[in-house]
mmCIF file of C-alpha atoms and ligand atoms in Angstrom:
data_model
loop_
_atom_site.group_PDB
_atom_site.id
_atom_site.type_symbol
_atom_site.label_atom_id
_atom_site.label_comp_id
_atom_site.label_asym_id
_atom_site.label_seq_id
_atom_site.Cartn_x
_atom_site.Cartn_y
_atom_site.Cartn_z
ATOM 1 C CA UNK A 1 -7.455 20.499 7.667
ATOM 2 C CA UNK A 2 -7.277 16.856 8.035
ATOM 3 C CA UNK A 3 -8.240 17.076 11.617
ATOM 4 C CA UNK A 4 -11.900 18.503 10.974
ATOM 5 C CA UNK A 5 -12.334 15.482 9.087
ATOM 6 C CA UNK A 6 -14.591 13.125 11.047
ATOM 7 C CA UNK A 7 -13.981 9.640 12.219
ATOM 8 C CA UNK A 8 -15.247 6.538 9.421
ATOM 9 C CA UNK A 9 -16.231 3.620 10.303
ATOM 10 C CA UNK A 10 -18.722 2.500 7.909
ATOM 11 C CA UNK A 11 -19.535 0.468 5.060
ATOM 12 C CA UNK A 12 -20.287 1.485 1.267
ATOM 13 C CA UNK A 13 -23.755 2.538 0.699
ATOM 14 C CA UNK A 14 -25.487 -0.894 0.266
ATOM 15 C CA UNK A 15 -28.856 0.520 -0.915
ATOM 16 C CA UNK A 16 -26.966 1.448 -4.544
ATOM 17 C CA UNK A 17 -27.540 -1.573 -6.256
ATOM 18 C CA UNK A 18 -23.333 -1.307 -7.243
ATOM 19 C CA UNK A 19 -22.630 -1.750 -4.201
ATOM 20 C CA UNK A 20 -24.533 -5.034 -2.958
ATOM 21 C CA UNK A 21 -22.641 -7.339 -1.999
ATOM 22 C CA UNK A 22 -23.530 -11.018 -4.027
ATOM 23 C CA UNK A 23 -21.059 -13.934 -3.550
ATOM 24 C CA UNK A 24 -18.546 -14.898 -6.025
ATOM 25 C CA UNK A 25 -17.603 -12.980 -8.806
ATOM 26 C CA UNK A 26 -17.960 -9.921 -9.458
ATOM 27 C CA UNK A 27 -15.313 -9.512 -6.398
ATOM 28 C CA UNK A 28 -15.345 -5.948 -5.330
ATOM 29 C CA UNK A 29 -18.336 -3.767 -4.946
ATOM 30 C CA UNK A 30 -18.347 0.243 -5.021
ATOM 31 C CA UNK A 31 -20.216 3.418 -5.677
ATOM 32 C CA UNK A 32 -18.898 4.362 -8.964
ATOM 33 C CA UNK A 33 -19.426 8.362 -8.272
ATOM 34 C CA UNK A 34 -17.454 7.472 -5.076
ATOM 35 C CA UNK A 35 -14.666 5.598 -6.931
ATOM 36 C CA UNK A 36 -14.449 8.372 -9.383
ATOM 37 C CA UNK A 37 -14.569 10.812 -6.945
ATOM 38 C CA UNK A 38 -11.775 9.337 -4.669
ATOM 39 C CA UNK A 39 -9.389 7.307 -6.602
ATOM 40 C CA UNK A 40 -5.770 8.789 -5.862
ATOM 41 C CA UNK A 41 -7.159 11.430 -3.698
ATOM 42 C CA UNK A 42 -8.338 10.345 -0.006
ATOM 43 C CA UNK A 43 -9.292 6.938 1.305
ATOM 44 C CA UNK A 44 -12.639 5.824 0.886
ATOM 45 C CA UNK A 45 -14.702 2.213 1.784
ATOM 46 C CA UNK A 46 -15.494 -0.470 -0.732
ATOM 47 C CA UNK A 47 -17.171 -4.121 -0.100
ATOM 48 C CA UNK A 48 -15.520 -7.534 -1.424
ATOM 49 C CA UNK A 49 -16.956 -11.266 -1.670
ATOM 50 C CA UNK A 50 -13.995 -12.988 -0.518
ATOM 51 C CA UNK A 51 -14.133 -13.986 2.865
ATOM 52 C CA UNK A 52 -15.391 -17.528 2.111
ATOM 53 C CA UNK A 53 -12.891 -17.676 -0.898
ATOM 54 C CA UNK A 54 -11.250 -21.120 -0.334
ATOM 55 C CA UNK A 55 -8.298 -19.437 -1.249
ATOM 56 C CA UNK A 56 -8.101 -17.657 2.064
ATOM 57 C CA UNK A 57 -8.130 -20.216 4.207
ATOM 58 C CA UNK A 58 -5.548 -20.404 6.644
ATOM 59 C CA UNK A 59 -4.873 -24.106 5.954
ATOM 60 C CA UNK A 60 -4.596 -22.792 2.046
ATOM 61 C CA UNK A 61 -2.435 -20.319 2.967
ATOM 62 C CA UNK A 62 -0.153 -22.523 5.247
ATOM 63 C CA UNK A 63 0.099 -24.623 1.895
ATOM 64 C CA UNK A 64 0.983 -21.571 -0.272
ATOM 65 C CA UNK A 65 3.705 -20.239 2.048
ATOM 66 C CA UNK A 66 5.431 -23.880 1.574
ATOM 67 C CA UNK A 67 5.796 -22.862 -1.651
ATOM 68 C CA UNK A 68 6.770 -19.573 -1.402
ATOM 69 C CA UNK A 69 10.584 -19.110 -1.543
ATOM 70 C CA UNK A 70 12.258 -17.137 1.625
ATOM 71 C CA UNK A 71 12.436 -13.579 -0.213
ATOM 72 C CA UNK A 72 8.510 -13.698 -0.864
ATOM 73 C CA UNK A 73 7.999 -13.845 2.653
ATOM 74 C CA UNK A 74 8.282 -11.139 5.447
ATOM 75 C CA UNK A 75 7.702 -11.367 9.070
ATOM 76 C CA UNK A 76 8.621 -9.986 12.298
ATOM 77 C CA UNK A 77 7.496 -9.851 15.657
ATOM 78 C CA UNK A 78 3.852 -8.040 16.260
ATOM 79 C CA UNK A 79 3.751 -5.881 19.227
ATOM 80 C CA UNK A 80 5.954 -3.265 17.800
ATOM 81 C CA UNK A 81 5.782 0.818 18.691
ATOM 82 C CA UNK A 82 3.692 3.105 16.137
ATOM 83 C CA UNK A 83 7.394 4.453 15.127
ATOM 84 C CA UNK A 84 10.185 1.648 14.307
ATOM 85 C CA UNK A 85 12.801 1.736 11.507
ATOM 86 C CA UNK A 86 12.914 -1.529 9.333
ATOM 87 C CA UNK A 87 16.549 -2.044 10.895
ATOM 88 C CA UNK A 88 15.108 -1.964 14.390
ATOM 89 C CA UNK A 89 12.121 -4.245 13.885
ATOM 90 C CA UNK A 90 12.739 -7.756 16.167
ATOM 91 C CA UNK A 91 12.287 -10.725 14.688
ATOM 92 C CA UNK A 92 9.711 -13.351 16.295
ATOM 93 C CA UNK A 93 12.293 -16.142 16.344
ATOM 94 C CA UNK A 94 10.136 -18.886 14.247
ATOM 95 C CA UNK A 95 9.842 -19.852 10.788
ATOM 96 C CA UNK A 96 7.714 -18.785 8.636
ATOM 97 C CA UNK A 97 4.997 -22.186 8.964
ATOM 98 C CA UNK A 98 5.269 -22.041 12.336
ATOM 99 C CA UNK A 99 4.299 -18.618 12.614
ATOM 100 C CA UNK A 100 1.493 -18.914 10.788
ATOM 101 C CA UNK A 101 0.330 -22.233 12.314
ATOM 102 C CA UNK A 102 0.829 -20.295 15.798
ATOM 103 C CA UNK A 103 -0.165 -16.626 14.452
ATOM 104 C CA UNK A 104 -2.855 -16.818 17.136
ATOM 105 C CA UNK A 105 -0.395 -16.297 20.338
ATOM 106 C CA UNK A 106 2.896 -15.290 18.610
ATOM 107 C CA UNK A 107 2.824 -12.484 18.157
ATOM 108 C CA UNK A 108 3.889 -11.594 14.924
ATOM 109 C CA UNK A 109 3.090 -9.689 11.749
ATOM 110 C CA UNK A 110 3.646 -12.081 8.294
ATOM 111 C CA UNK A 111 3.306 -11.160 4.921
ATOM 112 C CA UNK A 112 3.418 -13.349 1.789
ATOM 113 C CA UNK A 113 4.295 -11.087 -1.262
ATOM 114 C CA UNK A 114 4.086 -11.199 -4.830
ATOM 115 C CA UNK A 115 1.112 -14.275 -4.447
ATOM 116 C CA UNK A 116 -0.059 -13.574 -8.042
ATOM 117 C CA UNK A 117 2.935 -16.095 -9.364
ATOM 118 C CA UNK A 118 0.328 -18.659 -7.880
ATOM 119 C CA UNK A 119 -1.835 -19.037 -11.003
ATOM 120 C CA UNK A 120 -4.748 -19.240 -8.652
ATOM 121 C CA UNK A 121 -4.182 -16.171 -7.113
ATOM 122 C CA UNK A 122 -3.374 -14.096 -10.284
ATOM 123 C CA UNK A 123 -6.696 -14.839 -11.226
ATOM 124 C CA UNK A 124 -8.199 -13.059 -8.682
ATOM 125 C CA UNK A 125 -5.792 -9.967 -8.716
ATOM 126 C CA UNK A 126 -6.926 -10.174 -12.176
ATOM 127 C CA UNK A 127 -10.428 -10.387 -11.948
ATOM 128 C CA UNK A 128 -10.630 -7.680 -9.250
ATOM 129 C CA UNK A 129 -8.310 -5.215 -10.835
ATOM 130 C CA UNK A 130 -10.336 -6.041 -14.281
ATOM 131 C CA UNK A 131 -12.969 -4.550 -12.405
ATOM 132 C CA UNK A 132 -11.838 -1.098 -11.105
ATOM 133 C CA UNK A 133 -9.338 -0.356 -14.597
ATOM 134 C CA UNK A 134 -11.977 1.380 -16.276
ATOM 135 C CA UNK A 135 -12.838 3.710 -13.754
ATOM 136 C CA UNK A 136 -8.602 4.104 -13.140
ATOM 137 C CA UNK A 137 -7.931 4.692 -16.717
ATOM 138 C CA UNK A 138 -10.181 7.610 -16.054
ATOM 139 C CA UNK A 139 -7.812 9.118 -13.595
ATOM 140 C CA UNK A 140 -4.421 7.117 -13.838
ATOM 141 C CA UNK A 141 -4.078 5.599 -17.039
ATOM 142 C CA UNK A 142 -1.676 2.589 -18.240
ATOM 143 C CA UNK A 143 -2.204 0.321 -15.337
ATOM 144 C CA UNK A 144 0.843 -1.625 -14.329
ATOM 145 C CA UNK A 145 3.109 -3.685 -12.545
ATOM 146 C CA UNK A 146 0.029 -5.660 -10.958
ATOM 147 C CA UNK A 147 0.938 -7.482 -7.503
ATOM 148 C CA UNK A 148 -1.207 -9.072 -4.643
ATOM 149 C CA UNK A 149 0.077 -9.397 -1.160
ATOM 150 C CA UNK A 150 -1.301 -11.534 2.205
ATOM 151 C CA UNK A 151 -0.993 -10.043 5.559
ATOM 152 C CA UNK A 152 -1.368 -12.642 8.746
ATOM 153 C CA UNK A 153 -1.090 -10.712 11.704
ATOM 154 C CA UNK A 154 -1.947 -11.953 14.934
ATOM 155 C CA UNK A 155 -4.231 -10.150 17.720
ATOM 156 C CA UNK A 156 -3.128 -6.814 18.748
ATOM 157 C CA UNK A 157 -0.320 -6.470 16.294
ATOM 158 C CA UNK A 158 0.535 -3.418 15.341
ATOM 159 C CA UNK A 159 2.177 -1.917 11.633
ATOM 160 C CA UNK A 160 4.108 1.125 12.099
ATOM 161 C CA UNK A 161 3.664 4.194 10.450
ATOM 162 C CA UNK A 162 4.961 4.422 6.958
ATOM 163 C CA UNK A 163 4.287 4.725 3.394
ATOM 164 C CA UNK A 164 3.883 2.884 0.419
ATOM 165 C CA UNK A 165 4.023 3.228 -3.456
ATOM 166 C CA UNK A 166 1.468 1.555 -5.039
ATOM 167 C CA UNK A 167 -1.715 2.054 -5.901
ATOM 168 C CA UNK A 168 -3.760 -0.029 -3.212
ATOM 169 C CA UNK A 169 -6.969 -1.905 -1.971
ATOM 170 C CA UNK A 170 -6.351 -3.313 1.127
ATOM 171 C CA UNK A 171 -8.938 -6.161 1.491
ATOM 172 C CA UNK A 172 -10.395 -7.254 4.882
ATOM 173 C CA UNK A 173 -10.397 -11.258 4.767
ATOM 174 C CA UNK A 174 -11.114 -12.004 8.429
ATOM 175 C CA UNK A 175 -10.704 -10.465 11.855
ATOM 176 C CA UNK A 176 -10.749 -6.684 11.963
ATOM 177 C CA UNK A 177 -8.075 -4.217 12.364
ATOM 178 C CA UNK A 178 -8.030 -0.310 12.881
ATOM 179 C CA UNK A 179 -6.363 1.744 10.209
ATOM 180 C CA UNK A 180 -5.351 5.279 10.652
ATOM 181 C CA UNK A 181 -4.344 7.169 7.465
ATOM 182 C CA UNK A 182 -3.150 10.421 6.826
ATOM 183 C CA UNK A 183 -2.862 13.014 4.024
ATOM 184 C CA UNK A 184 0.023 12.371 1.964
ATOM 185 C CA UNK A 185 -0.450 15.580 -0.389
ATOM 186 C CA UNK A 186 -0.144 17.716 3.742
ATOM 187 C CA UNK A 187 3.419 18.998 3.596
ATOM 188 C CA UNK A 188 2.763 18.983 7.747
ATOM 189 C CA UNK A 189 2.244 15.204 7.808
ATOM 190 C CA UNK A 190 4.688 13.903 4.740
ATOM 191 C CA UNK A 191 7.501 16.402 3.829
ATOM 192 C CA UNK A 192 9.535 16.524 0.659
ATOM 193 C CA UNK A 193 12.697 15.024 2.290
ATOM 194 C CA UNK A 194 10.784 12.278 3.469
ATOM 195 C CA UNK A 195 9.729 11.384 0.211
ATOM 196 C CA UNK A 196 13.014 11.643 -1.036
ATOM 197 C CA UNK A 197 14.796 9.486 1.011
ATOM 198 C CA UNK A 198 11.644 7.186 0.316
ATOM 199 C CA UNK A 199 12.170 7.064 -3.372
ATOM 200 C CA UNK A 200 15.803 7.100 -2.891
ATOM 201 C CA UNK A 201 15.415 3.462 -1.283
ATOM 202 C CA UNK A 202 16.090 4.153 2.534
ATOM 203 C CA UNK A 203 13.245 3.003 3.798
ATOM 204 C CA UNK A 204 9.312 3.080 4.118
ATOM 205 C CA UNK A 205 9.052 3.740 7.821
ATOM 206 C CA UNK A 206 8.695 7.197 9.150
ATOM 207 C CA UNK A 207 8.523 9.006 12.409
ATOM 208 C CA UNK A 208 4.786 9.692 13.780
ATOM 209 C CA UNK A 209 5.561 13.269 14.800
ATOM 210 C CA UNK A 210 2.929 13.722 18.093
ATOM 211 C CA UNK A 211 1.209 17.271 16.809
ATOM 212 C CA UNK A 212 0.044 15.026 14.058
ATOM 213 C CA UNK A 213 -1.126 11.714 15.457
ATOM 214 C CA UNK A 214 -4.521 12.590 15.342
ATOM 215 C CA UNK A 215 -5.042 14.103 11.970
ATOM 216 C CA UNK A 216 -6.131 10.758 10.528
ATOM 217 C CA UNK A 217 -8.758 8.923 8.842
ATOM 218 C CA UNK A 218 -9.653 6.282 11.216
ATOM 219 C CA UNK A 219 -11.700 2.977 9.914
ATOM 220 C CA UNK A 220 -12.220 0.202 11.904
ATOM 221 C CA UNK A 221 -11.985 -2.237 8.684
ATOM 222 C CA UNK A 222 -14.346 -5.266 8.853
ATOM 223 C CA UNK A 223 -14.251 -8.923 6.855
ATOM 224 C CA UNK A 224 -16.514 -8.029 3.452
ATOM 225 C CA UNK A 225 -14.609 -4.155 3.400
ATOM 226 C CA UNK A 226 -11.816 -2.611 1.560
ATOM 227 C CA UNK A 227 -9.925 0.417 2.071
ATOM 228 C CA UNK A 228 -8.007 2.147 -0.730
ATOM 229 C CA UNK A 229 -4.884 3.840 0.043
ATOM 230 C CA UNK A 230 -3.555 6.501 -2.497
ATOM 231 C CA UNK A 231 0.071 6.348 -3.039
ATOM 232 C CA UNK A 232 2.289 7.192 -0.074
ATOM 233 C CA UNK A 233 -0.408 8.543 2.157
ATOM 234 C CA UNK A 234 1.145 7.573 5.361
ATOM 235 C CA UNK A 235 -0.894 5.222 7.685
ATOM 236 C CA UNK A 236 -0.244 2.571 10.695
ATOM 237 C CA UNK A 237 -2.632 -0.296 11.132
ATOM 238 C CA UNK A 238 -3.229 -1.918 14.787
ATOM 239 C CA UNK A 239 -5.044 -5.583 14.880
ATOM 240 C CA UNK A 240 -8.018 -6.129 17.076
ATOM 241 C CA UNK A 241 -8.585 -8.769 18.812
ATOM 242 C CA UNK A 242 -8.760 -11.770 16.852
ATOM 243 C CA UNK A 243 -6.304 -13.318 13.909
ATOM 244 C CA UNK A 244 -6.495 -11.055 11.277
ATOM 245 C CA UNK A 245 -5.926 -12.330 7.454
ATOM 246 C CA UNK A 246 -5.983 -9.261 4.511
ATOM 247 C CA UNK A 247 -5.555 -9.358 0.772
ATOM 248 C CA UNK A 248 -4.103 -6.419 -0.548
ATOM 249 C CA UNK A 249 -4.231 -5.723 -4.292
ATOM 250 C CA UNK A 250 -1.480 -3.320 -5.849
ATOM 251 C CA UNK A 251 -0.429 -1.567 -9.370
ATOM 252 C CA UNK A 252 1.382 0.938 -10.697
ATOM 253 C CA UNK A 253 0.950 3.919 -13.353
ATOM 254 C CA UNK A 254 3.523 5.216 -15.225
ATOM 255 C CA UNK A 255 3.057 9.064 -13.275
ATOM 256 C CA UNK A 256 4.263 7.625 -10.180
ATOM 257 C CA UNK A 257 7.836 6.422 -12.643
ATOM 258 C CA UNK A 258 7.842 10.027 -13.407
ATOM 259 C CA UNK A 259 7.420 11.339 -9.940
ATOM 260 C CA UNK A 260 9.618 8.906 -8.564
ATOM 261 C CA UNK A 261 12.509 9.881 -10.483
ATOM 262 C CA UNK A 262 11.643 13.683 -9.905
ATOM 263 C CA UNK A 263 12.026 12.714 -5.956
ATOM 264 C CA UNK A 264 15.566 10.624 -6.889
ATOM 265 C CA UNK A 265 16.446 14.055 -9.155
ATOM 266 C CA UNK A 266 16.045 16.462 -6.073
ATOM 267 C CA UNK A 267 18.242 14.099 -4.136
ATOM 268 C CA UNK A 268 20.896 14.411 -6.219
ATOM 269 C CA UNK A 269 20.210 18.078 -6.434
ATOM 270 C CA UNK A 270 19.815 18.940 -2.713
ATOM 271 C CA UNK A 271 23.612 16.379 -2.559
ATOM 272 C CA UNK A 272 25.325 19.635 -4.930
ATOM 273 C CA UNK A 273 24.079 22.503 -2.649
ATOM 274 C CA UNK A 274 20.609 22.902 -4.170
ATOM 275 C CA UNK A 275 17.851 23.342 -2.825
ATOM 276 C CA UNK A 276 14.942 22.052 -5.007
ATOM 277 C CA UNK A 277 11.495 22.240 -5.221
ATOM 278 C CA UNK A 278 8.912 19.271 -4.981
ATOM 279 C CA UNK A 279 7.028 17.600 -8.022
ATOM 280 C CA UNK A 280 4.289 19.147 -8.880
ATOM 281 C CA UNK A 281 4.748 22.927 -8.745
ATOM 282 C CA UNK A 282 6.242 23.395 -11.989
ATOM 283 C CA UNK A 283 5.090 21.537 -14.305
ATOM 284 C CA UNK A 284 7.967 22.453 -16.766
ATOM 285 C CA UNK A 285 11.024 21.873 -14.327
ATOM 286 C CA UNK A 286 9.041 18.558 -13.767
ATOM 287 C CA UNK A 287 9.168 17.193 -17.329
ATOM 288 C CA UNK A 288 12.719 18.565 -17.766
ATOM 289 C CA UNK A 289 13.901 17.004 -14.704
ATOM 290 C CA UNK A 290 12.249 13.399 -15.870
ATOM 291 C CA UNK A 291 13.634 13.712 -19.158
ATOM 292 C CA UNK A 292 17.358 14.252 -17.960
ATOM 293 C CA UNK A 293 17.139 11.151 -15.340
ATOM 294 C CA UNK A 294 15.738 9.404 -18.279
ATOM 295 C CA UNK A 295 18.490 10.387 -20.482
ATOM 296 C CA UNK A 296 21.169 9.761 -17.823
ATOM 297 C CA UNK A 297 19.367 6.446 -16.646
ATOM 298 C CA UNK A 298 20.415 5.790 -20.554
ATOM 299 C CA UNK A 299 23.996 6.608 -20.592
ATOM 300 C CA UNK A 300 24.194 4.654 -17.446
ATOM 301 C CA UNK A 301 22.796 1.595 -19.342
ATOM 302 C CA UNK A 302 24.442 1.717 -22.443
ATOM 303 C CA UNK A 303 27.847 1.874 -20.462
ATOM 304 C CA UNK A 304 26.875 -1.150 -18.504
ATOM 305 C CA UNK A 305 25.991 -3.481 -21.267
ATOM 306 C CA UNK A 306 29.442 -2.422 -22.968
ATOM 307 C CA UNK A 307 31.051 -3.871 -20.491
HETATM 308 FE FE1 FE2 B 401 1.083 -0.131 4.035
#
C-alpha cells in the first residue's frame, strides 16, 4: 500500500563516494544499487552540479526564450487548483519575456521545451543522460527520443495532477518545490481508461480523486537534488516560497511505443463493444495486439503516400 510508505525528504547518501557531489562535470550523482534498484519502478533522490551552471541563469534563460519560437514555449497562470483540465487552465495575460522577467509576483507557471535544439543545452542533456544509459540499458534498453525541458514557476505555484510519458529526472536548479507522486502501476490511483484516453491524446491532466490524495511520495526537492519519475506515475508539484527554476531531462524506450499502442488498441476495442484487458497481463495478446497496430499503422501509411 502506497500509504504505509513514509514521507522523503532527503538527499542521496553522500557518504558513498558515487554520490558526492564535485562541481562540474560529471553532472548527476547517484547510488548505483539505488539506480538499479529503482529505475522505472518508484521515485527515488539523486544529486546534480548544476545550480551555478551559467546556463541557468535567469538572465541566460531570458536570452534563450528570445529565441525560442511560440510553440516551444508554455505558460499559464500559477495559482491553479490540484485538479484542472488543460482547456480550463487561465492564461496569465503576459508574454512570455515578461513573464519571466516578472516570474517573481506573476504568478505564473512557464516552461521552455525541447531546449536541447540550443547546442549548448544538448550538451548537457547529453552529458547527463551519457551518464545514467548504462545503468538504463540494464533495465530499458534502446534509449531514445532525448529532450530537456525548463520550468520557471513563480512562488506558490502550483502543477496539477497529471501524468507524463517519458522517462524523467526532474532537476532542482533553484528555489524548492514540494512534489507529491503516486503509484502509477496502483489500478486505485491510475486506471486503465485513464491511460487510454492518455495515450489516445486527450490530455495529461487527471482528476485527484480525495480517498487517494494522500497515498503519495512526498519530497520537498532542494537546488543540488533530482527526482526521477517513472513513466506516467501521476504527481502534482506546488512551489515554495521563492522563484523556482528546474531542468528536467527526458527519453524514451521503445517498450513504452509498444505499450502505447496497446493503450490506443484497447481504445479502439472498448469503441466496438469490447471490453479489453490492460498491457501487461498477457503477454501474448500484448505482442499480437502491437503487431496488428503496427501492421495497420502500415496500411494507413502506404495509402497516404499514394495519394
Ligand atoms: Fe510532470
Amino acid at each position: 500500500m502506497i500509504s504505509t510508505i513514509p514521507t522523503q525528504a532527503t538527499t542521496a547518501n553522500t557518504e558513498n563516494e558515487a554520490t558526492t557531489v564535485m562541481p562540474g562535470r560529471p553532472y548527476l550523482h547517484y547510488d548505483p544499487n539505488e539506480f538499479a534498484n529503482s529505475f522505472s519502478k518508484q521515485p527515488f533522490l539523486i544529486d546534480h552540479a548544476l545550480c551555478e551552471h551559467p546556463l541557468f541563469q535567469m538572465e541566460r534563460l531570458l536570452e534563450l526564450a528570445g529565441t525560442l519560437p511560440p510553440c516551444q514555449i508554455e505558460y499559464n497562470a500559477g495559482k491553479l487548483p490540484v485538479s484542472i483540465s488543460h482547456e480550463q487552465t487561465p492564461q496569465n495575460g503576459l508574454s512570455p519575456a515578461e513573464t519571466i522577467r516578472r516570474i517573481a509576483d506573476c504568478e505564473s507557471w512557464l516552461v521552455l521545451k525541447y531546449v536541447e535544439k540550443n547546442a549548448a543545452y544538448h550538451q548537457i542533456l547529453d552529458d547527463c543522460l551519457a551518464q545514467i544509459r548504462p545503468l538504463t540499458e540494464n533495465i530499458c534498453p534502446g534509449m531514445t527520443k532525448p529532450h530537456a525541458f525548463i520550468f520557471i514557476t513563480s512562488p506558490g505555484s502550483i502543477t496539477p495532477y497529471h501524468i507524463d510519458p517519458e522517462h524523467n529526472f526532474l532537476l532542482q536548479i533553484q528555489g524548492s518545490k514540494t512534489i507529491r507522486m503516486y503509484d502509477g502501476n496502483d489500478p486505485s490511483i491510475l486506471n486503465p481508461l485513464e491511460l487510454e484516453h492518455f495515450y489516445c491524446d486527450r490530455g495529461r491532466n487527471l482528476v485527484m480523486q480525495e480517498q487517494n490524495r494522500e497515498r503519495c511520495w512526498t519530497y520537498q526537492l532542494n537546488p543540488g537534488q533530482g527526482l526521477h519519475f517513472p513513466v506516467t506515475f501521476p504527481h502534482w508539484v506546488e512551489n515554495n516560497e521563492e522563484i523556482s527554476i528546474s531542468f528536467s531531462i527526458t527519453f524514451r524506450t521503445p517498450d513504452l511505443d509498444k505499450r502505447r499502442a496497446i493503450f490506443r488498441t484497447n481504445d479502439r476495442l472498448r469503441k466496438l463493444g469490447f471490453q479489453p484487458t490492460p498491457p501487461g497481463q498477457n503477454r501474448l495478446r500484448d505482442t499480437a495486439y502491437y503487431q496488428a497496430f503496427r501492421a495497420v499503422r502500415k496500411v494507413k501509411s502506404m495509402f497516404s503516400s499514394e495519394q
